[in-house]
Amino acid sequence: MPQRHSKNNNDLAFFTYDEKRKLGYGTQRERLGKDSIKPFDACCLCLKPFIDPLCCQKGHVFCKECIFECLLAQKKDIKRKLAAHAAQQKQEKEEEEEKLMLQKARELDAFDQQNHGAIPQYSDRSHARDKNGFHGANSVKVTSYEEEALRNMKAFWLPSATPEAPAKAEAPSTDTICPEGKEKLRLKTLFPIYLTEDNNEQKKPKSLESSYICPSCKVTFTNTLSLVAISTCGHVFCKKCSDKFLAVDKACLACNKECKERNLICLEKGGTGFSGHGDHLEATDFKHLGSGTGLGLVRPAMRT
């Protein structure tokens, strides 16, 4: 009994639209859950609840130990690159001096040969001389150049004589970079932040994780709230209290310390799974349909 073509549609030389969708071809869209988003109280380096948090001027929060180790590793790397660059410059200078010495030695040798008659005279009928006063192609100078060229010849078809391009180390930047925002970061620009814990026994959750509240309105901090830290004292408030009181009174509501508008730093947060959050958290995967199913050739896309 002949089979229907709709039930046996895998005999085509190309993938149908339904087969591509089953294989995961194209852009897959999915709403990010809670496990895929960094909490607001997590370090940007170790992704764990921060300990002795330090904040940069762009609002990225790190553990004190994590950011110190990161900056120390960057300084060691910069020191290593500077040493390699200095060694390369010294080597290039020595090579340039050696080339100049060889060139002067050749010029003196040619001058000495011309003036003391060290060049053999050939009885050629044409009496052809080159511009340097040498006879023909069998002169001493041409022969020495040919021997040197043969000695330094590079052949791409011979592994032993294949030329290698020297790796040049560029002058590195001496500035340390923020691991999260990729801007210049110095240790003296970091400031500690202090979050107010919720000590209410009735509202205290059963989990071991501590919850933080705004010192002014007593609202529990979550990823849905925009947080603002004061760089002078380190206290953290919600965005509403910051716009309503801190920007007007020019003083901290917890310690009454003066602060200016430039001292109000908006903290970066991980975001939520809702589109109304304001942060574009769309993650995509690109799959290549090559030999086989192509399910193993998955390249995760960068965060957009």
mmCIF file of N, CA, C and O in Angstrom, residues 202-295:
data_model
loop_
_atom_site.group_PDB
_atom_site.id
_atom_site.type_symbol
_atom_site.label_atom_id
_atom_site.label_comp_id
_atom_site.label_asym_id
_atom_site.label_seq_id
_atom_site.Cartn_x
_atom_site.Cartn_y
_atom_site.Cartn_z
ATOM 1 N N GLN A 202 7.916 39.863 62.560
ATOM 2 C CA GLN A 202 6.680 39.403 61.934
ATOM 3 C C GLN A 202 6.857 39.244 60.422
ATOM 4 O O GLN A 202 6.356 38.297 59.825
ATOM 5 N N LYS A 203 7.567 40.185 59.810
ATOM 6 C CA LYS A 203 7.751 40.127 58.370
ATOM 7 C C LYS A 203 9.033 39.405 57.964
ATOM 8 O O LYS A 203 9.328 39.284 56.780
ATOM 9 N N LYS A 204 9.777 38.924 58.942
ATOM 10 C CA LYS A 204 11.044 38.293 58.633
ATOM 11 C C LYS A 204 10.799 36.958 57.942
ATOM 12 O O LYS A 204 10.044 36.117 58.437
ATOM 13 N N PRO A 205 11.404 36.699 56.805
ATOM 14 C CA PRO A 205 11.171 35.441 56.090
ATOM 15 C C PRO A 205 11.813 34.269 56.808
ATOM 16 O O PRO A 205 12.718 34.416 57.630
ATOM 17 N N LYS A 206 11.365 33.074 56.462
ATOM 18 C CA LYS A 206 11.883 31.860 57.090
ATOM 19 C C LYS A 206 13.240 31.477 56.532
ATOM 20 O O LYS A 206 13.967 30.711 57.161
ATOM 21 N N SER A 207 13.572 31.937 55.352
ATOM 22 C CA SER A 207 14.857 31.579 54.753
ATOM 23 C C SER A 207 15.992 32.291 55.481
ATOM 24 O O SER A 207 15.793 33.264 56.206
ATOM 25 N N LEU A 208 17.203 31.777 55.251
ATOM 26 C CA LEU A 208 18.371 32.338 55.920
ATOM 27 C C LEU A 208 18.837 33.622 55.259
ATOM 28 O O LEU A 208 19.668 34.337 55.823
ATOM 29 N N GLU A 209 18.356 33.905 54.055
ATOM 30 C CA GLU A 209 18.770 35.112 53.358
ATOM 31 C C GLU A 209 18.158 36.336 54.038
ATOM 32 O O GLU A 209 16.978 36.362 54.374
ATOM 33 N N SER A 210 18.990 37.335 54.231
ATOM 34 C CA SER A 210 18.523 38.561 54.884
ATOM 35 C C SER A 210 17.867 39.469 53.855
ATOM 36 O O SER A 210 18.280 39.523 52.690
ATOM 37 N N SER A 211 16.852 40.177 54.287
ATOM 38 C CA SER A 211 16.154 41.122 53.418
ATOM 39 C C SER A 211 16.519 42.539 53.835
ATOM 40 O O SER A 211 16.771 42.817 55.013
ATOM 41 N N TYR A 212 16.530 43.427 52.865
ATOM 42 C CA TYR A 212 16.921 44.816 53.100
ATOM 43 C C TYR A 212 15.748 45.729 52.772
ATOM 44 O O TYR A 212 14.925 45.437 51.885
ATOM 45 N N ILE A 213 15.691 46.852 53.493
ATOM 46 C CA ILE A 213 14.595 47.806 53.330
ATOM 47 C C ILE A 213 15.178 49.198 53.131
ATOM 48 O O ILE A 213 16.356 49.452 53.404
ATOM 49 N N CYS A 214 14.345 50.085 52.676
ATOM 50 C CA CYS A 214 14.723 51.486 52.531
ATOM 51 C C CYS A 214 14.643 52.162 53.904
ATOM 52 O O CYS A 214 13.648 52.003 54.619
ATOM 53 N N PRO A 215 15.646 52.891 54.332
ATOM 54 C CA PRO A 215 15.589 53.539 55.657
ATOM 55 C C PRO A 215 14.485 54.575 55.777
ATOM 56 O O PRO A 215 14.078 54.905 56.898
ATOM 57 N N SER A 216 13.975 55.068 54.661
ATOM 58 C CA SER A 216 12.968 56.126 54.710
ATOM 59 C C SER A 216 11.548 55.581 54.679
ATOM 60 O O SER A 216 10.767 55.809 55.603
ATOM 61 N N CYS A 217 11.217 54.828 53.632
ATOM 62 C CA CYS A 217 9.833 54.355 53.460
ATOM 63 C C CYS A 217 9.632 52.911 53.906
ATOM 64 O O CYS A 217 8.507 52.402 53.841
ATOM 65 N N LYS A 218 10.700 52.224 54.326
ATOM 66 C CA LYS A 218 10.639 50.848 54.826
ATOM 67 C C LYS A 218 10.129 49.849 53.794
ATOM 68 O O LYS A 218 9.561 48.815 54.146
ATOM 69 N N VAL A 219 10.356 50.119 52.537
ATOM 70 C CA VAL A 219 9.966 49.195 51.473
ATOM 71 C C VAL A 219 11.076 48.172 51.284
ATOM 72 O O VAL A 219 12.265 48.518 51.276
ATOM 73 N N THR A 220 10.688 46.903 51.116
ATOM 74 C CA THR A 220 11.679 45.847 50.921
ATOM 75 C C THR A 220 12.314 45.968 49.539
ATOM 76 O O THR A 220 11.623 46.132 48.527
ATOM 77 N N PHE A 221 13.626 45.883 49.497
ATOM 78 C CA PHE A 221 14.351 45.985 48.237
ATOM 79 C C PHE A 221 14.193 44.700 47.425
ATOM 80 O O PHE A 221 14.385 43.601 47.942
ATOM 81 N N THR A 222 13.857 44.856 46.166
ATOM 82 C CA THR A 222 13.813 43.757 45.201
ATOM 83 C C THR A 222 14.411 44.243 43.888
ATOM 84 O O THR A 222 14.796 45.412 43.759
ATOM 85 N N ASN A 223 14.446 43.355 42.902
ATOM 86 C CA ASN A 223 14.962 43.748 41.601
ATOM 87 C C ASN A 223 14.031 44.692 40.859
ATOM 88 O O ASN A 223 14.427 45.310 39.870
ATOM 89 N N THR A 224 12.796 44.791 41.316
ATOM 90 C CA THR A 224 11.848 45.687 40.646
ATOM 91 C C THR A 224 12.058 47.143 41.026
ATOM 92 O O THR A 224 11.556 48.036 40.341
ATOM 93 N N LEU A 225 12.785 47.393 42.111
ATOM 94 C CA LEU A 225 13.006 48.761 42.574
ATOM 95 C C LEU A 225 14.344 49.280 42.077
ATOM 96 O O LEU A 225 15.327 48.538 41.995
ATOM 97 N N SER A 226 14.361 50.565 41.765
ATOM 98 C CA SER A 226 15.607 51.240 41.419
ATOM 99 C C SER A 226 16.215 51.795 42.698
ATOM 100 O O SER A 226 15.546 52.508 43.455
ATOM 101 N N LEU A 227 17.479 51.474 42.944
ATOM 102 C CA LEU A 227 18.152 51.850 44.177
ATOM 103 C C LEU A 227 19.177 52.942 43.911
ATOM 104 O O LEU A 227 19.795 52.986 42.843
ATOM 105 N N VAL A 228 19.351 53.808 44.891
ATOM 106 C CA VAL A 228 20.303 54.915 44.804
ATOM 107 C C VAL A 228 21.174 54.890 46.044
ATOM 108 O O VAL A 228 20.673 54.796 47.168
ATOM 109 N N ALA A 229 22.495 54.972 45.834
ATOM 110 C CA ALA A 229 23.456 55.004 46.933
ATOM 111 C C ALA A 229 24.112 56.379 46.993
ATOM 112 O O ALA A 229 24.314 57.033 45.966
ATOM 113 N N ILE A 230 24.449 56.813 48.198
ATOM 114 C CA ILE A 230 25.125 58.095 48.411
ATOM 115 C C ILE A 230 26.612 57.807 48.572
ATOM 116 O O ILE A 230 27.010 57.047 49.461
ATOM 117 N N SER A 231 27.420 58.400 47.718
ATOM 118 C CA SER A 231 28.852 58.104 47.731
ATOM 119 C C SER A 231 29.564 58.687 48.947
ATOM 120 O O SER A 231 30.656 58.238 49.289
ATOM 121 N N THR A 232 28.981 59.660 49.613
ATOM 122 C CA THR A 232 29.653 60.274 50.771
ATOM 123 C C THR A 232 29.514 59.436 52.035
ATOM 124 O O THR A 232 30.459 59.316 52.818
ATOM 125 N N CYS A 233 28.327 58.850 52.252
ATOM 126 C CA CYS A 233 28.109 58.058 53.461
ATOM 127 C C CYS A 233 27.832 56.586 53.175
ATOM 128 O O CYS A 233 28.002 55.743 54.061
ATOM 129 N N GLY A 234 27.380 56.233 51.969
ATOM 130 C CA GLY A 234 27.168 54.842 51.603
ATOM 131 C C GLY A 234 25.778 54.307 51.860
ATOM 132 O O GLY A 234 25.524 53.133 51.566
ATOM 133 N N HIS A 235 24.842 55.083 52.384
ATOM 134 C CA HIS A 235 23.494 54.584 52.636
ATOM 135 C C HIS A 235 22.734 54.451 51.312
ATOM 136 O O HIS A 235 22.942 55.227 50.377
ATOM 137 N N VAL A 236 21.863 53.433 51.261
ATOM 138 C CA VAL A 236 21.125 53.090 50.050
ATOM 139 C C VAL A 236 19.647 53.362 50.285
ATOM 140 O O VAL A 236 19.073 52.940 51.300
ATOM 141 N N PHE A 237 19.030 54.053 49.326
ATOM 142 C CA PHE A 237 17.606 54.384 49.373
ATOM 143 C C PHE A 237 16.965 53.956 48.059
ATOM 144 O O PHE A 237 17.659 53.677 47.069
ATOM 145 N N CYS A 238 15.642 53.913 48.074
ATOM 146 C CA CYS A 238 14.928 53.638 46.835
ATOM 147 C C CYS A 238 14.894 54.911 45.982
ATOM 148 O O CYS A 238 15.133 56.016 46.460
ATOM 149 N N LYS A 239 14.568 54.739 44.726
ATOM 150 C CA LYS A 239 14.601 55.858 43.785
ATOM 151 C C LYS A 239 13.559 56.916 44.127
ATOM 152 O O LYS A 239 13.812 58.127 43.984
ATOM 153 N N LYS A 240 12.406 56.500 44.600
ATOM 154 C CA LYS A 240 11.352 57.466 44.921
ATOM 155 C C LYS A 240 11.774 58.378 46.077
ATOM 156 O O LYS A 240 11.602 59.601 46.001
ATOM 157 N N CYS A 241 12.315 57.801 47.126
ATOM 158 C CA CYS A 241 12.761 58.621 48.258
ATOM 159 C C CYS A 241 13.933 59.508 47.864
ATOM 160 O O CYS A 241 14.070 60.625 48.376
ATOM 161 N N SER A 242 14.770 59.011 46.978
ATOM 162 C CA SER A 242 15.901 59.812 46.538
ATOM 163 C C SER A 242 15.440 61.050 45.776
ATOM 164 O O SER A 242 15.932 62.159 46.008
ATOM 165 N N ASP A 243 14.486 60.875 44.866
ATOM 166 C CA ASP A 243 13.996 62.016 44.094
ATOM 167 C C ASP A 243 13.160 62.972 44.950
ATOM 168 O O ASP A 243 13.139 64.183 44.700
ATOM 169 N N LYS A 244 12.483 62.420 45.954
ATOM 170 C CA LYS A 244 11.563 63.235 46.738
ATOM 171 C C LYS A 244 12.244 63.976 47.882
ATOM 172 O O LYS A 244 11.873 65.127 48.196
ATOM 173 N N PHE A 245 13.261 63.350 48.487
ATOM 174 C CA PHE A 245 13.886 63.952 49.666
ATOM 175 C C PHE A 245 15.359 64.293 49.463
ATOM 176 O O PHE A 245 15.779 65.425 49.734
ATOM 177 N N LEU A 246 16.160 63.315 49.007
ATOM 178 C CA LEU A 246 17.602 63.541 48.916
ATOM 179 C C LEU A 246 17.953 64.635 47.919
ATOM 180 O O LEU A 246 18.821 65.476 48.186
ATOM 181 N N ALA A 247 17.281 64.626 46.766
ATOM 182 C CA ALA A 247 17.591 65.639 45.754
ATOM 183 C C ALA A 247 17.144 67.032 46.178
ATOM 184 O O ALA A 247 17.681 68.030 45.693
ATOM 185 N N VAL A 248 16.178 67.100 47.094
ATOM 186 C CA VAL A 248 15.656 68.406 47.538
ATOM 187 C C VAL A 248 16.389 68.893 48.791
ATOM 188 O O VAL A 248 16.840 70.045 48.855
ATOM 189 N N ASP A 249 16.514 68.017 49.793
ATOM 190 C CA ASP A 249 17.123 68.425 51.060
ATOM 191 C C ASP A 249 18.642 68.465 51.010
ATOM 192 O O ASP A 249 19.271 69.084 51.889
ATOM 193 N N LYS A 250 19.269 67.775 50.045
ATOM 194 C CA LYS A 250 20.736 67.731 49.927
ATOM 195 C C LYS A 250 21.380 67.173 51.195
ATOM 196 O O LYS A 250 22.461 67.605 51.607
ATOM 197 N N ALA A 251 20.737 66.204 51.822
ATOM 198 C CA ALA A 251 21.277 65.592 53.036
ATOM 199 C C ALA A 251 20.749 64.170 53.143
ATOM 200 O O ALA A 251 19.653 63.855 52.672
ATOM 201 N N CYS A 252 21.560 63.297 53.753
ATOM 202 C CA CYS A 252 21.162 61.900 53.935
ATOM 203 C C CYS A 252 20.087 61.814 55.013
ATOM 204 O O CYS A 252 20.169 62.477 56.054
ATOM 205 N N LEU A 253 19.080 60.966 54.785
ATOM 206 C CA LEU A 253 17.996 60.811 55.740
ATOM 207 C C LEU A 253 18.378 59.918 56.913
ATOM 208 O O LEU A 253 17.671 59.899 57.922
ATOM 209 N N ALA A 254 19.481 59.183 56.804
ATOM 210 C CA ALA A 254 19.885 58.280 57.879
ATOM 211 C C ALA A 254 20.912 58.901 58.808
ATOM 212 O O ALA A 254 20.844 58.726 60.027
ATOM 213 N N CYS A 255 21.867 59.642 58.265
ATOM 214 C CA CYS A 255 22.934 60.205 59.091
ATOM 215 C C CYS A 255 23.030 61.727 59.003
ATOM 216 O O CYS A 255 23.915 62.323 59.618
ATOM 217 N N ASN A 256 22.151 62.353 58.235
ATOM 218 C CA ASN A 256 22.112 63.819 58.069
ATOM 219 C C ASN A 256 23.414 64.392 57.509
ATOM 220 O O ASN A 256 23.732 65.567 57.749
ATOM 221 N N LYS A 257 24.148 63.594 56.786
ATOM 222 C CA LYS A 257 25.378 64.070 56.163
ATOM 223 C C LYS A 257 25.054 64.745 54.837
ATOM 224 O O LYS A 257 24.213 64.266 54.081
ATOM 225 N N GLU A 258 25.713 65.856 54.581
ATOM 226 C CA GLU A 258 25.423 66.603 53.363
ATOM 227 C C GLU A 258 25.831 65.797 52.137
ATOM 228 O O GLU A 258 26.833 65.077 52.128
ATOM 229 N N CYS A 259 25.056 65.950 51.080
ATOM 230 C CA CYS A 259 25.338 65.278 49.817
ATOM 231 C C CYS A 259 24.844 66.158 48.681
ATOM 232 O O CYS A 259 23.868 66.890 48.817
ATOM 233 N N LYS A 260 25.552 66.082 47.567
ATOM 234 C CA LYS A 260 25.172 66.827 46.375
ATOM 235 C C LYS A 260 24.554 65.887 45.353
ATOM 236 O O LYS A 260 24.536 64.668 45.536
ATOM 237 N N GLU A 261 24.071 66.487 44.303
ATOM 238 C CA GLU A 261 23.390 65.665 43.296
ATOM 239 C C GLU A 261 24.352 64.702 42.623
ATOM 240 O O GLU A 261 23.971 63.599 42.233
ATOM 241 N N ARG A 262 25.617 65.093 42.478
ATOM 242 C CA ARG A 262 26.590 64.185 41.841
ATOM 243 C C ARG A 262 26.972 63.028 42.753
ATOM 244 O O ARG A 262 27.577 62.047 42.294
ATOM 245 N N ASN A 263 26.642 63.120 44.056
ATOM 246 C CA ASN A 263 26.931 62.029 44.978
ATOM 247 C C ASN A 263 25.868 60.939 44.970
ATOM 248 O O ASN A 263 26.045 59.916 45.631
ATOM 249 N N LEU A 264 24.770 61.133 44.241
ATOM 250 C CA LEU A 264 23.710 60.127 44.152
ATOM 251 C C LEU A 264 24.031 59.185 43.007
ATOM 252 O O LEU A 264 23.990 59.567 41.835
ATOM 253 N N ILE A 265 24.354 57.923 43.329
ATOM 254 C CA ILE A 265 24.761 56.918 42.345
ATOM 255 C C ILE A 265 23.645 55.872 42.231
ATOM 256 O O ILE A 265 23.273 55.245 43.231
ATOM 257 N N CYS A 266 23.124 55.705 41.027
ATOM 258 C CA CYS A 266 22.106 54.677 40.781
ATOM 259 C C CYS A 266 22.787 53.316 40.676
ATOM 260 O O CYS A 266 23.708 53.136 39.863
ATOM 261 N N LEU A 267 22.353 52.364 41.488
ATOM 262 C CA LEU A 267 22.944 51.033 41.498
ATOM 263 C C LEU A 267 22.413 50.216 40.329
ATOM 264 O O LEU A 267 21.221 50.244 40.016
ATOM 265 N N GLU A 268 23.333 49.463 39.696
ATOM 266 C CA GLU A 268 22.936 48.570 38.610
ATOM 267 C C GLU A 268 22.335 47.308 39.209
ATOM 268 O O GLU A 268 22.845 46.754 40.182
ATOM 269 N N LYS A 269 21.275 46.844 38.606
ATOM 270 C CA LYS A 269 20.593 45.647 39.098
ATOM 271 C C LYS A 269 20.512 44.605 37.986
ATOM 272 O O LYS A 269 20.720 44.898 36.810
ATOM 273 N N GLY A 270 20.173 43.394 38.403
ATOM 274 C CA GLY A 270 20.122 42.313 37.433
ATOM 275 C C GLY A 270 18.918 42.332 36.543
ATOM 276 O O GLY A 270 18.941 41.775 35.455
ATOM 277 N N GLY A 271 17.836 42.949 36.977
ATOM 278 C CA GLY A 271 16.635 42.998 36.153
ATOM 279 C C GLY A 271 15.612 41.973 36.588
ATOM 280 O O GLY A 271 15.821 41.181 37.503
ATOM 281 N N THR A 272 14.468 41.967 35.937
ATOM 282 C CA THR A 272 13.400 41.007 36.200
ATOM 283 C C THR A 272 13.008 40.328 34.903
ATOM 284 O O THR A 272 13.531 40.625 33.838
ATOM 285 N N GLY A 273 12.083 39.399 34.988
ATOM 286 C CA GLY A 273 11.616 38.699 33.807
ATOM 287 C C GLY A 273 10.477 39.387 33.101
ATOM 288 O O GLY A 273 9.859 38.798 32.211
ATOM 289 N N PHE A 274 10.175 40.624 33.454
ATOM 290 C CA PHE A 274 9.057 41.335 32.850
ATOM 291 C C PHE A 274 9.576 42.406 31.903
ATOM 292 O O PHE A 274 10.577 43.064 32.166
ATOM 293 N N SER A 275 8.875 42.585 30.815
ATOM 294 C CA SER A 275 9.308 43.540 29.796
ATOM 295 C C SER A 275 9.166 44.973 30.279
ATOM 296 O O SER A 275 9.845 45.861 29.788
ATOM 297 N N GLY A 276 8.295 45.241 31.242
ATOM 298 C CA GLY A 276 8.110 46.586 31.739
ATOM 299 C C GLY A 276 9.208 47.042 32.676
ATOM 300 O O GLY A 276 9.164 48.160 33.175
ATOM 301 N N HIS A 277 10.191 46.191 32.920
ATOM 302 C CA HIS A 277 11.279 46.547 33.831
ATOM 303 C C HIS A 277 12.154 47.651 33.262
ATOM 304 O O HIS A 277 12.732 48.435 33.991
ATOM 305 N N GLY A 278 12.259 47.709 31.936
ATOM 306 C CA GLY A 278 13.050 48.752 31.309
ATOM 307 C C GLY A 278 14.392 48.268 30.800
ATOM 308 O O GLY A 278 15.042 48.934 30.009
ATOM 309 N N ASP A 279 14.839 47.092 31.239
ATOM 310 C CA ASP A 279 16.111 46.547 30.784
ATOM 311 C C ASP A 279 15.835 45.499 29.721
ATOM 312 O O ASP A 279 15.000 44.613 29.914
ATOM 313 N N HIS A 280 16.523 45.612 28.586
ATOM 314 C CA HIS A 280 16.294 44.708 27.471
ATOM 315 C C HIS A 280 17.039 43.405 27.732
ATOM 316 O O HIS A 280 18.245 43.315 27.534
ATOM 317 N N LEU A 281 16.351 42.389 28.212
ATOM 318 C CA LEU A 281 16.973 41.128 28.608
ATOM 319 C C LEU A 281 16.570 40.010 27.663
ATOM 320 O O LEU A 281 16.073 38.977 28.072
ATOM 321 N N GLU A 282 16.786 40.214 26.382
ATOM 322 C CA GLU A 282 16.434 39.208 25.392
ATOM 323 C C GLU A 282 17.671 38.373 25.072
ATOM 324 O O GLU A 282 18.697 38.890 24.639
ATOM 325 N N ALA A 283 17.592 37.080 25.317
ATOM 326 C CA ALA A 283 18.692 36.166 25.036
ATOM 327 C C ALA A 283 18.329 35.306 23.840
ATOM 328 O O ALA A 283 17.212 34.796 23.749
ATOM 329 N N THR A 284 19.236 35.164 22.901
ATOM 330 C CA THR A 284 18.971 34.407 21.677
ATOM 331 C C THR A 284 20.066 33.375 21.480
ATOM 332 O O THR A 284 21.197 33.524 21.927
ATOM 333 N N ASP A 285 19.705 32.279 20.789
ATOM 334 C CA ASP A 285 20.639 31.221 20.412
ATOM 335 C C ASP A 285 20.598 31.056 18.907
ATOM 336 O O ASP A 285 19.519 31.047 18.295
ATOM 337 N N PHE A 286 21.786 30.938 18.290
ATOM 338 C CA PHE A 286 21.885 30.725 16.853
ATOM 339 C C PHE A 286 22.344 29.296 16.625
ATOM 340 O O PHE A 286 23.367 28.880 17.163
ATOM 341 N N LYS A 287 21.592 28.559 15.824
ATOM 342 C CA LYS A 287 21.917 27.166 15.553
ATOM 343 C C LYS A 287 22.200 26.997 14.068
ATOM 344 O O LYS A 287 21.470 27.497 13.218
ATOM 345 N N HIS A 288 23.282 26.285 13.800
ATOM 346 C CA HIS A 288 23.703 26.065 12.420
ATOM 347 C C HIS A 288 23.276 24.673 11.985
ATOM 348 O O HIS A 288 23.607 23.676 12.630
ATOM 349 N N LEU A 289 22.535 24.582 10.882
ATOM 350 C CA LEU A 289 22.084 23.304 10.357
ATOM 351 C C LEU A 289 23.104 22.813 9.345
ATOM 352 O O LEU A 289 23.005 23.056 8.150
ATOM 353 N N GLY A 290 24.116 22.139 9.807
ATOM 354 C CA GLY A 290 25.123 21.572 8.919
ATOM 355 C C GLY A 290 24.893 20.083 8.755
ATOM 356 O O GLY A 290 23.778 19.618 8.530
ATOM 357 N N SER A 291 25.953 19.304 8.885
ATOM 358 C CA SER A 291 25.811 17.863 8.794
ATOM 359 C C SER A 291 25.123 17.334 10.046
ATOM 360 O O SER A 291 25.409 17.752 11.156
ATOM 361 N N GLY A 292 24.210 16.406 9.861
ATOM 362 C CA GLY A 292 23.470 15.869 10.991
ATOM 363 C C GLY A 292 22.335 16.796 11.399
ATOM 364 O O GLY A 292 21.765 17.530 10.593
ATOM 365 N N THR A 293 22.002 16.766 12.681
ATOM 366 C CA THR A 293 20.899 17.578 13.169
ATOM 367 C C THR A 293 21.317 18.996 13.463
ATOM 368 O O THR A 293 20.493 19.895 13.468
ATOM 369 N N GLY A 294 22.600 19.213 13.771
ATOM 370 C CA GLY A 294 23.059 20.552 14.084
ATOM 371 C C GLY A 294 22.788 20.992 15.498
ATOM 372 O O GLY A 294 23.021 22.135 15.855
ATOM 373 N N LEU A 295 22.298 20.054 16.322
ATOM 374 C CA LEU A 295 21.965 20.442 17.689
ATOM 375 C C LEU A 295 23.221 20.686 18.531
ATOM 376 O O LEU A 295 23.157 21.381 19.527
#
